[in-house]
JSON list of C-alpha atoms in Angstrom, two decimals:
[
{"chain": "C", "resi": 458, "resn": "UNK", "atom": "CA", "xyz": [-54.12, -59.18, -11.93]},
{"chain": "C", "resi": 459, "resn": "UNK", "atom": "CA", "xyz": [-55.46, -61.33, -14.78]},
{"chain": "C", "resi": 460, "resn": "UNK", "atom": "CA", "xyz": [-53.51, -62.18, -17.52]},
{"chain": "C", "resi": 461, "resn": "UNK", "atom": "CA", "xyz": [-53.89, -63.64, -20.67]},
{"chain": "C", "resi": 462, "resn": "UNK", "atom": "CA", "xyz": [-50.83, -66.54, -21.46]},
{"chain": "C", "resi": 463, "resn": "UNK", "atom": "CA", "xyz": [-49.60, -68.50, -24.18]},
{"chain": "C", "resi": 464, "resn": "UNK", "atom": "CA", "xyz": [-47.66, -71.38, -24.80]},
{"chain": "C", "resi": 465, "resn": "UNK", "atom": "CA", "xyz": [-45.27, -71.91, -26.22]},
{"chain": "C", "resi": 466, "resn": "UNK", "atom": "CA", "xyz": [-42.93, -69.26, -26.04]},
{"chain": "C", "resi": 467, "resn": "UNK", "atom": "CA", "xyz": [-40.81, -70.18, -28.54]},
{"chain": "C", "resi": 468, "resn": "UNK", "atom": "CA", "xyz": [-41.24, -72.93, -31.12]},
{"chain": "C", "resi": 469, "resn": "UNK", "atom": "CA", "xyz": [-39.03, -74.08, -33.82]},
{"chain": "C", "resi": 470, "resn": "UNK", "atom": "CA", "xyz": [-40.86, -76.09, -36.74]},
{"chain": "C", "resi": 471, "resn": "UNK", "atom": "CA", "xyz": [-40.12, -77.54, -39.98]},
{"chain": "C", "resi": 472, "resn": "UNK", "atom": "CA", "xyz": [-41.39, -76.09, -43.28]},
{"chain": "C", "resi": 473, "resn": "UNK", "atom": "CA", "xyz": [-44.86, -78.58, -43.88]},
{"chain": "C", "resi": 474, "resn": "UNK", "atom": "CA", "xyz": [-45.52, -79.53, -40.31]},
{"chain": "C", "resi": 475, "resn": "UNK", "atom": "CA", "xyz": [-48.87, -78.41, -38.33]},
{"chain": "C", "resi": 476, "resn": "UNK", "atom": "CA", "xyz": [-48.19, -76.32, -35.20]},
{"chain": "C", "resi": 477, "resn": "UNK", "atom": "CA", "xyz": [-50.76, -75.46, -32.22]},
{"chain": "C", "resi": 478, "resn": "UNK", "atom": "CA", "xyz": [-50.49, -72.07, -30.22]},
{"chain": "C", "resi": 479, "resn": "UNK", "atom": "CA", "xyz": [-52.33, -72.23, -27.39]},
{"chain": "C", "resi": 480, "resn": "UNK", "atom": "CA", "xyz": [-53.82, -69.16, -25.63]},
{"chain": "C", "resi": 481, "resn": "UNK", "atom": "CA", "xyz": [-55.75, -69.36, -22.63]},
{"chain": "C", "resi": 482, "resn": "UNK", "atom": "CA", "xyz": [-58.08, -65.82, -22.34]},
{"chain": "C", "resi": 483, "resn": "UNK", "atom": "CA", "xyz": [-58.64, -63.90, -19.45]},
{"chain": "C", "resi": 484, "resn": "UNK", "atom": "CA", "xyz": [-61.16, -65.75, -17.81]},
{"chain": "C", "resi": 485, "resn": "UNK", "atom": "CA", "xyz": [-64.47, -63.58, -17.81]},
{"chain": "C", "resi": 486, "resn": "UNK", "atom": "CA", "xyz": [-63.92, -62.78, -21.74]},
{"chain": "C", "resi": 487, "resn": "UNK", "atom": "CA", "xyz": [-65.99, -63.40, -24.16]},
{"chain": "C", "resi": 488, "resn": "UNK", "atom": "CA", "xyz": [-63.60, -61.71, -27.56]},
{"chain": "C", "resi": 489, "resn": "UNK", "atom": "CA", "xyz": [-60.91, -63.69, -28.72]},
{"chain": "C", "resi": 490, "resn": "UNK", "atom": "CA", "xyz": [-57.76, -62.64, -31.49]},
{"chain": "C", "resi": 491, "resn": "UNK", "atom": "CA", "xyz": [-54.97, -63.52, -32.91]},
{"chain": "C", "resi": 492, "resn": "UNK", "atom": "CA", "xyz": [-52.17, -61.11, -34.78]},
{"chain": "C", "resi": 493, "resn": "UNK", "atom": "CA", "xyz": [-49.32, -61.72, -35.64]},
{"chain": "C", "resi": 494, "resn": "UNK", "atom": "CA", "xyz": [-45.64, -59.73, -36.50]},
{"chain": "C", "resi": 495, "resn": "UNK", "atom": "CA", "xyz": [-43.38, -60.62, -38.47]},
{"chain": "C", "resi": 496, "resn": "UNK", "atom": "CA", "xyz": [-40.03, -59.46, -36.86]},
{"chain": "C", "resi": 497, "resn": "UNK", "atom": "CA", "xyz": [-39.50, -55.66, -37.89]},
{"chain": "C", "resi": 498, "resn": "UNK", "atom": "CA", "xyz": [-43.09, -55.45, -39.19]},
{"chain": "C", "resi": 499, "resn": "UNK", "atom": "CA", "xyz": [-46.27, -54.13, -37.77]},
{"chain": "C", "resi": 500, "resn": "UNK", "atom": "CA", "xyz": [-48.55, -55.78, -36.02]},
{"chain": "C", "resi": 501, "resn": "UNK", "atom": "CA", "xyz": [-51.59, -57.61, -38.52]},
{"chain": "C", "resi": 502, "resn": "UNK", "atom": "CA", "xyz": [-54.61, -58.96, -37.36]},
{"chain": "C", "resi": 503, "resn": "UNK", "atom": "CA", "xyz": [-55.21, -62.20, -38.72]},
{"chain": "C", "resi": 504, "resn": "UNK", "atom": "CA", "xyz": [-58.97, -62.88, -36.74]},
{"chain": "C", "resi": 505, "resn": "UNK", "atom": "CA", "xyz": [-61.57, -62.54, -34.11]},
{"chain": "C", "resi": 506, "resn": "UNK", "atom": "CA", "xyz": [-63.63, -65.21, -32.64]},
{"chain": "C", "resi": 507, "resn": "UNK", "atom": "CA", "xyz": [-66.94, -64.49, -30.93]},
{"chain": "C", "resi": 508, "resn": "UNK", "atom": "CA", "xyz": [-69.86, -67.01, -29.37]},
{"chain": "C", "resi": 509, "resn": "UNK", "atom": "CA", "xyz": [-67.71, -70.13, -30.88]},
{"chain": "C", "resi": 510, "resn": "UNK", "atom": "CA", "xyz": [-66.90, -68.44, -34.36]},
{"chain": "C", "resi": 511, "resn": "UNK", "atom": "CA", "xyz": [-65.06, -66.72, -36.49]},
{"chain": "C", "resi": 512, "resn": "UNK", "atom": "CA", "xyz": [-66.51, -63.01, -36.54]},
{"chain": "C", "resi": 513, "resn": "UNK", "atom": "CA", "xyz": [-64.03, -61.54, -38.73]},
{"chain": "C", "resi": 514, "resn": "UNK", "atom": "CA", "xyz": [-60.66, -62.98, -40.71]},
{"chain": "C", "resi": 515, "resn": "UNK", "atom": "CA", "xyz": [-58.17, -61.02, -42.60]},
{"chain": "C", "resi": 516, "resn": "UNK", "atom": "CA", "xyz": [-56.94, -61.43, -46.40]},
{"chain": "C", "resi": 517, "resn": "UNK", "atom": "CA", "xyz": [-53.91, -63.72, -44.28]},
{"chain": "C", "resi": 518, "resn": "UNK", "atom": "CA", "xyz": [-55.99, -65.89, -42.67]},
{"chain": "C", "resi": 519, "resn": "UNK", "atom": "CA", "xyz": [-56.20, -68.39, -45.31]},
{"chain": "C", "resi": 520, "resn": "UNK", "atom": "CA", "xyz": [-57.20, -71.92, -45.64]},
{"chain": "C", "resi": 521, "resn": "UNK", "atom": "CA", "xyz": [-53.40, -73.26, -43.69]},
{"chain": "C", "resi": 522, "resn": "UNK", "atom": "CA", "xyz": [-54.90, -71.25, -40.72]},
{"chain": "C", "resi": 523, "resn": "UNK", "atom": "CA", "xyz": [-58.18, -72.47, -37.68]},
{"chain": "C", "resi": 524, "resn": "UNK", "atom": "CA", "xyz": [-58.80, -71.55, -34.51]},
{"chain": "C", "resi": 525, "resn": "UNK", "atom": "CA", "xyz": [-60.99, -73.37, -32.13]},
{"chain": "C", "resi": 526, "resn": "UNK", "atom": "CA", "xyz": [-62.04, -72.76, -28.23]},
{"chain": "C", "resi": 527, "resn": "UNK", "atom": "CA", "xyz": [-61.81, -76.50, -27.53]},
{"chain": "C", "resi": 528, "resn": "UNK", "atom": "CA", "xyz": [-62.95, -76.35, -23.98]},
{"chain": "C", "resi": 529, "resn": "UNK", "atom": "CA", "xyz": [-63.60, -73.14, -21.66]},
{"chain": "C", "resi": 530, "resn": "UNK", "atom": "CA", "xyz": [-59.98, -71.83, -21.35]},
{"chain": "C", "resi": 531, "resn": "UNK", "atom": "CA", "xyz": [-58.21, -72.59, -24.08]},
{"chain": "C", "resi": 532, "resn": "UNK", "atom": "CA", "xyz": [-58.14, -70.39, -27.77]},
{"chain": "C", "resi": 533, "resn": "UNK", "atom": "CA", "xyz": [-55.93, -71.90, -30.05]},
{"chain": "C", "resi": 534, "resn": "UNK", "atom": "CA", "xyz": [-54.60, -70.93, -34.03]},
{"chain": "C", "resi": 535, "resn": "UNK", "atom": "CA", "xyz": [-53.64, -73.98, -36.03]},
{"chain": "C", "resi": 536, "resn": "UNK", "atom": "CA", "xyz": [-51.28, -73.57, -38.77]},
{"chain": "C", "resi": 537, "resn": "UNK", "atom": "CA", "xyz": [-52.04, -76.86, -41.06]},
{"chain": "C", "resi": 538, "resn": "UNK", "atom": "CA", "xyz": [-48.98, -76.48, -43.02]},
{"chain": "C", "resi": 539, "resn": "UNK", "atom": "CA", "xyz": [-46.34, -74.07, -42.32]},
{"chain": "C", "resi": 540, "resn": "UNK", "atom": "CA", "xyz": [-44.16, -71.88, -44.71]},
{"chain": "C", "resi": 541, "resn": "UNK", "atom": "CA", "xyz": [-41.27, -70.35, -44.06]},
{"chain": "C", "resi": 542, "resn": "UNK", "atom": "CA", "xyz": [-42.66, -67.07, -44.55]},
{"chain": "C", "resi": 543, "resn": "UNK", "atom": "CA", "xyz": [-45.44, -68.40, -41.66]},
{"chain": "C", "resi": 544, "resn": "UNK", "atom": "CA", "xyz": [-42.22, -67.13, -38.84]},
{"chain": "C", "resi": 545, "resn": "UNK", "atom": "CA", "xyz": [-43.58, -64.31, -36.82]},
{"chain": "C", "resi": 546, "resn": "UNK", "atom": "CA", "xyz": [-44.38, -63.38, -33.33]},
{"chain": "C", "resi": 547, "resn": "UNK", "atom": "CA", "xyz": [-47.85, -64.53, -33.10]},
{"chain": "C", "resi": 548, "resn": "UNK", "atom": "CA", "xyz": [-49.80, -62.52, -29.82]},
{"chain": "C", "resi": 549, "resn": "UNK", "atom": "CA", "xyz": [-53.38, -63.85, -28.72]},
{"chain": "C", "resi": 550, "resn": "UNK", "atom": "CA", "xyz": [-55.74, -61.04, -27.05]},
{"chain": "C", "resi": 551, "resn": "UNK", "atom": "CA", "xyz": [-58.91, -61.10, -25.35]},
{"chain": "C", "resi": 552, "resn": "UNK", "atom": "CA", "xyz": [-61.66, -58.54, -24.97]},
{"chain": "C", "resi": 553, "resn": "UNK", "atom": "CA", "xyz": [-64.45, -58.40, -22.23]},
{"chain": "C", "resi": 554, "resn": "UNK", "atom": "CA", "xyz": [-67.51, -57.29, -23.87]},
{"chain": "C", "resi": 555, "resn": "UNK", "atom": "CA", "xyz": [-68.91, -55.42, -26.26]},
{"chain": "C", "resi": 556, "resn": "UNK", "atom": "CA", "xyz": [-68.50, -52.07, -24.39]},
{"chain": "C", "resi": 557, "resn": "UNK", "atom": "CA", "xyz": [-65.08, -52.52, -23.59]},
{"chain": "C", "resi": 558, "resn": "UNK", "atom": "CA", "xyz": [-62.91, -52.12, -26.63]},
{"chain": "C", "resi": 559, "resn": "UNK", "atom": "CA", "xyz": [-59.66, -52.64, -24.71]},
{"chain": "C", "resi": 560, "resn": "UNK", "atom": "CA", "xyz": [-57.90, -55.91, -25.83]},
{"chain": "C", "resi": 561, "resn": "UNK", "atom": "CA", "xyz": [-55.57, -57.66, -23.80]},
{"chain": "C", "resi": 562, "resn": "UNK", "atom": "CA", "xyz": [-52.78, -59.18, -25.06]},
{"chain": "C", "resi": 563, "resn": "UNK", "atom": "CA", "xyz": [-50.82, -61.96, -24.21]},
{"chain": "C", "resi": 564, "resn": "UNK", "atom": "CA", "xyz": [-46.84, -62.11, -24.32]},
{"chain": "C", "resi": 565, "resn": "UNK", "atom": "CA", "xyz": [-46.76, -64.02, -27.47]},
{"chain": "C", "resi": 566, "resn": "UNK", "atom": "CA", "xyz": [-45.64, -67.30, -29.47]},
{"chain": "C", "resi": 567, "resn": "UNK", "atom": "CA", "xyz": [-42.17, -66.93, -31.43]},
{"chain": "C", "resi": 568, "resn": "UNK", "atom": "CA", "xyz": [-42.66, -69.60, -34.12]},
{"chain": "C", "resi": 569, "resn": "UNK", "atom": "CA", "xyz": [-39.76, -69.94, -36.49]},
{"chain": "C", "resi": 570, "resn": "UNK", "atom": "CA", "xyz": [-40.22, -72.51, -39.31]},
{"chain": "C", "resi": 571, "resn": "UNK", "atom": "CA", "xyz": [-37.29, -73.98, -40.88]},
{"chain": "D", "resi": 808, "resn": "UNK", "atom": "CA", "xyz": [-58.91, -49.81, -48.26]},
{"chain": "D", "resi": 809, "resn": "UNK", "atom": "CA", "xyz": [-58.29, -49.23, -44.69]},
{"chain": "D", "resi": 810, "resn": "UNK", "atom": "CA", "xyz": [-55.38, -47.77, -43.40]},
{"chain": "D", "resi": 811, "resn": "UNK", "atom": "CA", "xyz": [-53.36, -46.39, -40.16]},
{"chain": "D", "resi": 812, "resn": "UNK", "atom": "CA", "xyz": [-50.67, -43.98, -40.94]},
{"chain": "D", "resi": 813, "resn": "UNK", "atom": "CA", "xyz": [-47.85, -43.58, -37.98]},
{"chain": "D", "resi": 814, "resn": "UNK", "atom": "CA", "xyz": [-45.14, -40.51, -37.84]},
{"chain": "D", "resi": 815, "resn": "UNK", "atom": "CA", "xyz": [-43.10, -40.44, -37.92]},
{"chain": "D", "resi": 816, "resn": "UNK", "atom": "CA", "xyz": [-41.17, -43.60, -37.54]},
{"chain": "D", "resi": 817, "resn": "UNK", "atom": "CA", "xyz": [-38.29, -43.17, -35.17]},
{"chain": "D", "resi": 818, "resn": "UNK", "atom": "CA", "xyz": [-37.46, -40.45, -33.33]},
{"chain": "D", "resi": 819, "resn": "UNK", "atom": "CA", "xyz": [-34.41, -39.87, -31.18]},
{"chain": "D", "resi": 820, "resn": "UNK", "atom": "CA", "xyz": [-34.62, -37.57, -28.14]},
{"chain": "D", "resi": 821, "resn": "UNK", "atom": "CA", "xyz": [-33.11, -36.68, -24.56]},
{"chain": "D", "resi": 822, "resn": "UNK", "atom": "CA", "xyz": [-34.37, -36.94, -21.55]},
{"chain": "D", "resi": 823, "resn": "UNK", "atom": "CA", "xyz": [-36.91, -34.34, -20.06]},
{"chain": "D", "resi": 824, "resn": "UNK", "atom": "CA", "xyz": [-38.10, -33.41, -24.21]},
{"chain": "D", "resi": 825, "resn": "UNK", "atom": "CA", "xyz": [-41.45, -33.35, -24.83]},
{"chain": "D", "resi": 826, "resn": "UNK", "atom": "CA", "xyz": [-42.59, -35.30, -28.02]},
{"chain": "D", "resi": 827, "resn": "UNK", "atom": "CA", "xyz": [-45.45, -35.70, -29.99]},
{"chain": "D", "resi": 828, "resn": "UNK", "atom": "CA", "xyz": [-46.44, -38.93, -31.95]},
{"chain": "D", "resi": 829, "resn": "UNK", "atom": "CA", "xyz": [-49.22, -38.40, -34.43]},
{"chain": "D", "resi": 830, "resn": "UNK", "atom": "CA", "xyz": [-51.28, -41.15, -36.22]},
{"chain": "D", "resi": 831, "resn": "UNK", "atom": "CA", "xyz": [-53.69, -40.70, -39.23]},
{"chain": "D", "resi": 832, "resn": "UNK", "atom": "CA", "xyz": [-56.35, -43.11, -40.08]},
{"chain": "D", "resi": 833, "resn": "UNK", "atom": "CA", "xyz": [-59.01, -44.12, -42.79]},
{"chain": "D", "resi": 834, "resn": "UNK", "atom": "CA", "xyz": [-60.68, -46.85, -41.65]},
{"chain": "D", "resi": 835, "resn": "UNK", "atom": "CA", "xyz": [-64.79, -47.79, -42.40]},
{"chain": "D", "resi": 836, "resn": "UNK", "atom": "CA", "xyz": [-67.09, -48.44, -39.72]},
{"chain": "D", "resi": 837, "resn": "UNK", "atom": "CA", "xyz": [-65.11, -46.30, -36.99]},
{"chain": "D", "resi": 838, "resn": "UNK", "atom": "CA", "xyz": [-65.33, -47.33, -32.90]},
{"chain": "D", "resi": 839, "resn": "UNK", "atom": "CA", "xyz": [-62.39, -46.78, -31.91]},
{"chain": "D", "resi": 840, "resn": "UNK", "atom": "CA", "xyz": [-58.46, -44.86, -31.57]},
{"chain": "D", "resi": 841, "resn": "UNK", "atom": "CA", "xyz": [-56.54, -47.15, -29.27]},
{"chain": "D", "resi": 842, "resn": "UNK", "atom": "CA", "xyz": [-52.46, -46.51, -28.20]},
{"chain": "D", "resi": 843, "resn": "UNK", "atom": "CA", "xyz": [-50.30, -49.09, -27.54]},
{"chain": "D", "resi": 844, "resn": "UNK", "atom": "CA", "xyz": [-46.76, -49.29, -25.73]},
{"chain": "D", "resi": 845, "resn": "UNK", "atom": "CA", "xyz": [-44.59, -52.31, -27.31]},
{"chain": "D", "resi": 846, "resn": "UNK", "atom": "CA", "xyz": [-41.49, -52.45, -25.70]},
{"chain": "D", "resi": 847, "resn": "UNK", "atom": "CA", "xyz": [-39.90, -55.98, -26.18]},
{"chain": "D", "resi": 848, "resn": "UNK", "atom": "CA", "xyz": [-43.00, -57.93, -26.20]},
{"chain": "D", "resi": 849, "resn": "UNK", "atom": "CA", "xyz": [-46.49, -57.80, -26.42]},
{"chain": "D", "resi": 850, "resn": "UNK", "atom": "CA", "xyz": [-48.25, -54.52, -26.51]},
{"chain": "D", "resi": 851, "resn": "UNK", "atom": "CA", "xyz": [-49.67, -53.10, -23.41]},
{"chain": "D", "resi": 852, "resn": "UNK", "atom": "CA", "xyz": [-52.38, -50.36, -23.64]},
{"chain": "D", "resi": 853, "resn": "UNK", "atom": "CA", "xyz": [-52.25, -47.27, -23.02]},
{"chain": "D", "resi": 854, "resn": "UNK", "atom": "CA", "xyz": [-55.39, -45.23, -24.12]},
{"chain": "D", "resi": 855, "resn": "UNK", "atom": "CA", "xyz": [-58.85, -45.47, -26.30]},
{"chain": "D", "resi": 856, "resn": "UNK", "atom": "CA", "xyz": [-60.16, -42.82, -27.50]},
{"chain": "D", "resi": 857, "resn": "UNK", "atom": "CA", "xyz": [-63.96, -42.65, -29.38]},
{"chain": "D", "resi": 858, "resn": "UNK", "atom": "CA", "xyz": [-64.83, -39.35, -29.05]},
{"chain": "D", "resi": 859, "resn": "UNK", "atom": "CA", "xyz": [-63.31, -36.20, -30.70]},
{"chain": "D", "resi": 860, "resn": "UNK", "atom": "CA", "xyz": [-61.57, -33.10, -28.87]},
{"chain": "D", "resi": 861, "resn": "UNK", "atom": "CA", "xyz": [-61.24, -35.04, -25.42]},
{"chain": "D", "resi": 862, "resn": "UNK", "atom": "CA", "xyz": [-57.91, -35.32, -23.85]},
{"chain": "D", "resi": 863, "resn": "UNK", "atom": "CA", "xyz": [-56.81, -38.74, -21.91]},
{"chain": "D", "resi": 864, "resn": "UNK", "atom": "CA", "xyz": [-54.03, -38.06, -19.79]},
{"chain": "D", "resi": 865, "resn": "UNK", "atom": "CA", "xyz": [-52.06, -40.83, -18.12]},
{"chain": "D", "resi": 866, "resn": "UNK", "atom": "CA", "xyz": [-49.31, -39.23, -16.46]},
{"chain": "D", "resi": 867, "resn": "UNK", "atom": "CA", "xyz": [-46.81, -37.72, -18.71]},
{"chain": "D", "resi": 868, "resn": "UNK", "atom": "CA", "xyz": [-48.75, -39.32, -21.37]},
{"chain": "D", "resi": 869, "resn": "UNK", "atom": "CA", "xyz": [-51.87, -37.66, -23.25]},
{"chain": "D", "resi": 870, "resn": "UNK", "atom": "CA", "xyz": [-53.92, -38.23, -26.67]},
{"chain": "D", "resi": 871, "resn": "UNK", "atom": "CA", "xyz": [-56.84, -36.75, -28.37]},
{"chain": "D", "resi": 872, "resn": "UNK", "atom": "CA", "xyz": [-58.77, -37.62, -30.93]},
{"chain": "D", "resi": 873, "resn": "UNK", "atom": "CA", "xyz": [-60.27, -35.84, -34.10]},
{"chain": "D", "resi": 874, "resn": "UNK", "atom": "CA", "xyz": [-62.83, -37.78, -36.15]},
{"chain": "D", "resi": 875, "resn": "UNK", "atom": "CA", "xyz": [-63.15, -35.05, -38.52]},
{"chain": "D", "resi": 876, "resn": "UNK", "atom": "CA", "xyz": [-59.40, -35.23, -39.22]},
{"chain": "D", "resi": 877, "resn": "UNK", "atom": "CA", "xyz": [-59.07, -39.09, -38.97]},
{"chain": "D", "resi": 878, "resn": "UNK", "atom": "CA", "xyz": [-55.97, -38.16, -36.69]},
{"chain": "D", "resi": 879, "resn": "UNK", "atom": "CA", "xyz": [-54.95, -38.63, -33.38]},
{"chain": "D", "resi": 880, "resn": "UNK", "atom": "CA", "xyz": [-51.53, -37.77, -31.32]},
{"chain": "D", "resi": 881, "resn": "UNK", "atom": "CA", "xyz": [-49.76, -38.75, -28.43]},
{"chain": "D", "resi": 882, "resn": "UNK", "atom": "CA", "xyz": [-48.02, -36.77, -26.39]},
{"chain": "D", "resi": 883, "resn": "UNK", "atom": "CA", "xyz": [-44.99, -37.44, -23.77]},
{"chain": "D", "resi": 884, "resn": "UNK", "atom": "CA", "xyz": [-43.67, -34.74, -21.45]},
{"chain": "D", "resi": 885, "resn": "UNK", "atom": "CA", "xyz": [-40.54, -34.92, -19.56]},
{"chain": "D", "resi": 886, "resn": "UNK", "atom": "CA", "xyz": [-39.28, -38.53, -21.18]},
{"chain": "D", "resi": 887, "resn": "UNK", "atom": "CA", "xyz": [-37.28, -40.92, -19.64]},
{"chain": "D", "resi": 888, "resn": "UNK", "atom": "CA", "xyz": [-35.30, -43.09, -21.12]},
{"chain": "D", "resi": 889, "resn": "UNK", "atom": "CA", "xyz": [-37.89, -45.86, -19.57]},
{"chain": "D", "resi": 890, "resn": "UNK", "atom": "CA", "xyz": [-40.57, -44.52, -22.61]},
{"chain": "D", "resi": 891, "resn": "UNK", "atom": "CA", "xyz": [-37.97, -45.73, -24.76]},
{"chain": "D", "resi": 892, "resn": "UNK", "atom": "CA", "xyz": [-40.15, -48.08, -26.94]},
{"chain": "D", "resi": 893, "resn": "UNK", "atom": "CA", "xyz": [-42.24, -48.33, -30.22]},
{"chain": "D", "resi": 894, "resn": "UNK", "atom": "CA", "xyz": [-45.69, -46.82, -29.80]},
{"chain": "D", "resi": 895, "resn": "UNK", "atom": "CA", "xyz": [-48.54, -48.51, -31.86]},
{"chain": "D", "resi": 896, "resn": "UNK", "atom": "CA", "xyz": [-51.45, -46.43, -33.15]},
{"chain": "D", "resi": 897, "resn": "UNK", "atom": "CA", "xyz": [-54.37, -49.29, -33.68]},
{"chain": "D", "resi": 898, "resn": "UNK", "atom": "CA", "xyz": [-57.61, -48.26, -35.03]},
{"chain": "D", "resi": 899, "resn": "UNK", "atom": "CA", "xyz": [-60.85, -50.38, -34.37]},
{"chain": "D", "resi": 900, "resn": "UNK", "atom": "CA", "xyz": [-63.22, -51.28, -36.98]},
{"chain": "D", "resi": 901, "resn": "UNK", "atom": "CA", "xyz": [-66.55, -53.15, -36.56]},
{"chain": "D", "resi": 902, "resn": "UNK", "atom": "CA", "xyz": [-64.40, -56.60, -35.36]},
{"chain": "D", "resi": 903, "resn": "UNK", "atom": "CA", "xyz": [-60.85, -56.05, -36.26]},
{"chain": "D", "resi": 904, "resn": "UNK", "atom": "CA", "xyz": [-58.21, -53.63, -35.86]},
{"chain": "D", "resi": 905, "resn": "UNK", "atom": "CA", "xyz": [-55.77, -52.11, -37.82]},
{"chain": "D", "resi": 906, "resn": "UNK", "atom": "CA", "xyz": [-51.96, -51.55, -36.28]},
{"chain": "D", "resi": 907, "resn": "UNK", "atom": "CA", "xyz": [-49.75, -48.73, -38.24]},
{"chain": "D", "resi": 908, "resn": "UNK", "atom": "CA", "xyz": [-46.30, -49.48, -38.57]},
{"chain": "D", "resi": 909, "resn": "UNK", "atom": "CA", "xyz": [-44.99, -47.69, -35.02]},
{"chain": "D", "resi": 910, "resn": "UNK", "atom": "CA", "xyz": [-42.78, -45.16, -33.92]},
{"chain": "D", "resi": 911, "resn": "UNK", "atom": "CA", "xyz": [-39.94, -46.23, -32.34]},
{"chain": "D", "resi": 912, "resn": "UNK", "atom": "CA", "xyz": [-39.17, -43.78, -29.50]},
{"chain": "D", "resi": 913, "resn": "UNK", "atom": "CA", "xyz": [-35.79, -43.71, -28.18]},
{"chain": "D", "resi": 914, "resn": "UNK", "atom": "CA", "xyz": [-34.87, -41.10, -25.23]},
{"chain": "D", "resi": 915, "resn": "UNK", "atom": "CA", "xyz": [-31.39, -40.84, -24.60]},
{"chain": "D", "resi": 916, "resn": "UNK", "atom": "CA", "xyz": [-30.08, -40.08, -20.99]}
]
């Protein structure tokens, strides 16, 4: 069965440094997100990413944050310069179409800045 | 501002109870109730619902949906200690969607 993946797992940073979570969609999709949860928290959205662009963003999706589909697989969040407070679970999903409102999600990134 | 309600929270039960997770909702620009099953991980999905007064069933599972209420529950007959997990109410909005907080769900043997 499809699947949507990420990598890495887990990834330890320092507090300043610029970190890359990579997501690779199921393969036929054509909606892209990222969310993210802090641990004990709910789940946020942070932004969707339709026909190479940002559709919709959330109030946390600042300026430190970019995605980009650099190639046909991949959909990746850039974090320019992380803050401690940046340490969550961070889950990518994908979405077939337009008619199909279920998202898939992938088993997520643990990033923990130091 | 939009907002998903979950309750309750936590709830502790045995095996073979019957429970009932609700979720409330106001959210602009309504398509869509969805239910989601976090267990240690990334959610996996368990229902969408768009249209009021029609029951999914999955199972032990069920939901429904009522627009004119902005609510929705889930139900879970018979549990087993394998539905022990926190259940995510997420409601879709034009191009993003809203998770409540949960309810953790744990079904003791």
């Amino acid at each position: 069965e499809p699947e949507v993946t990420q990598t890495p797992s887990h990834q330890v940073t320092q507090m300043g440094q610029e970190v890359i979570l990579r997501c690779v969609p199921i393969s036929n999709h054509l909606y892209f997100y990222w969310y993210r949860q802090i641990l004990g928290q709910k789940v946020e959205f942070l932004v969707s990413f339709y026909n190479n662009e940002i559709s919709e963003k959330s109030e946390i999706f600042d300026d430190q944050f970019s995605v980009e589909r650099p190639d046909g697989s991949n959909f990746t969040l850039k974090i320019r310069s992380t803050k401690l407070e940046d340490s969550a679970m961070y889950f990518c999903a994908s979405r077939a179409s337009s008619g199909s409102y279920e998202q898939y999600f992938g088993p997520g990134t643990r990033l923990t800045v130091t | 501002e939009d907002k998903v309600v979950q309750s309750p929270l936590s709830l502790v039960v045995h095996e073979g109870d019957t429970v009932t997770l609700n979720c409330s909702y106001e959210v602009t620009n309504f398509r869509s109730l969805l239910w989601y099953k976090q267990e240690k991980k990334a959610p996996t999905f368990l229902f969408m619902l768009t249209s009021s007064g029609i029951e999914k069933k999955s199972g032990r599972l069920s939901s429904i949906l009522d627009k004119k209420e902005l609510f929705s529950i889930l139900n879970i007959t018979a549990t087993q200690t394998g539905d022990s997990a926190v259940y995510l109410c997420a409601v879709e909005a034009l191009d993003d969607m809203r998770f409540g907080a949960g309810t953790r769900l744990t079904v003791k043997p």
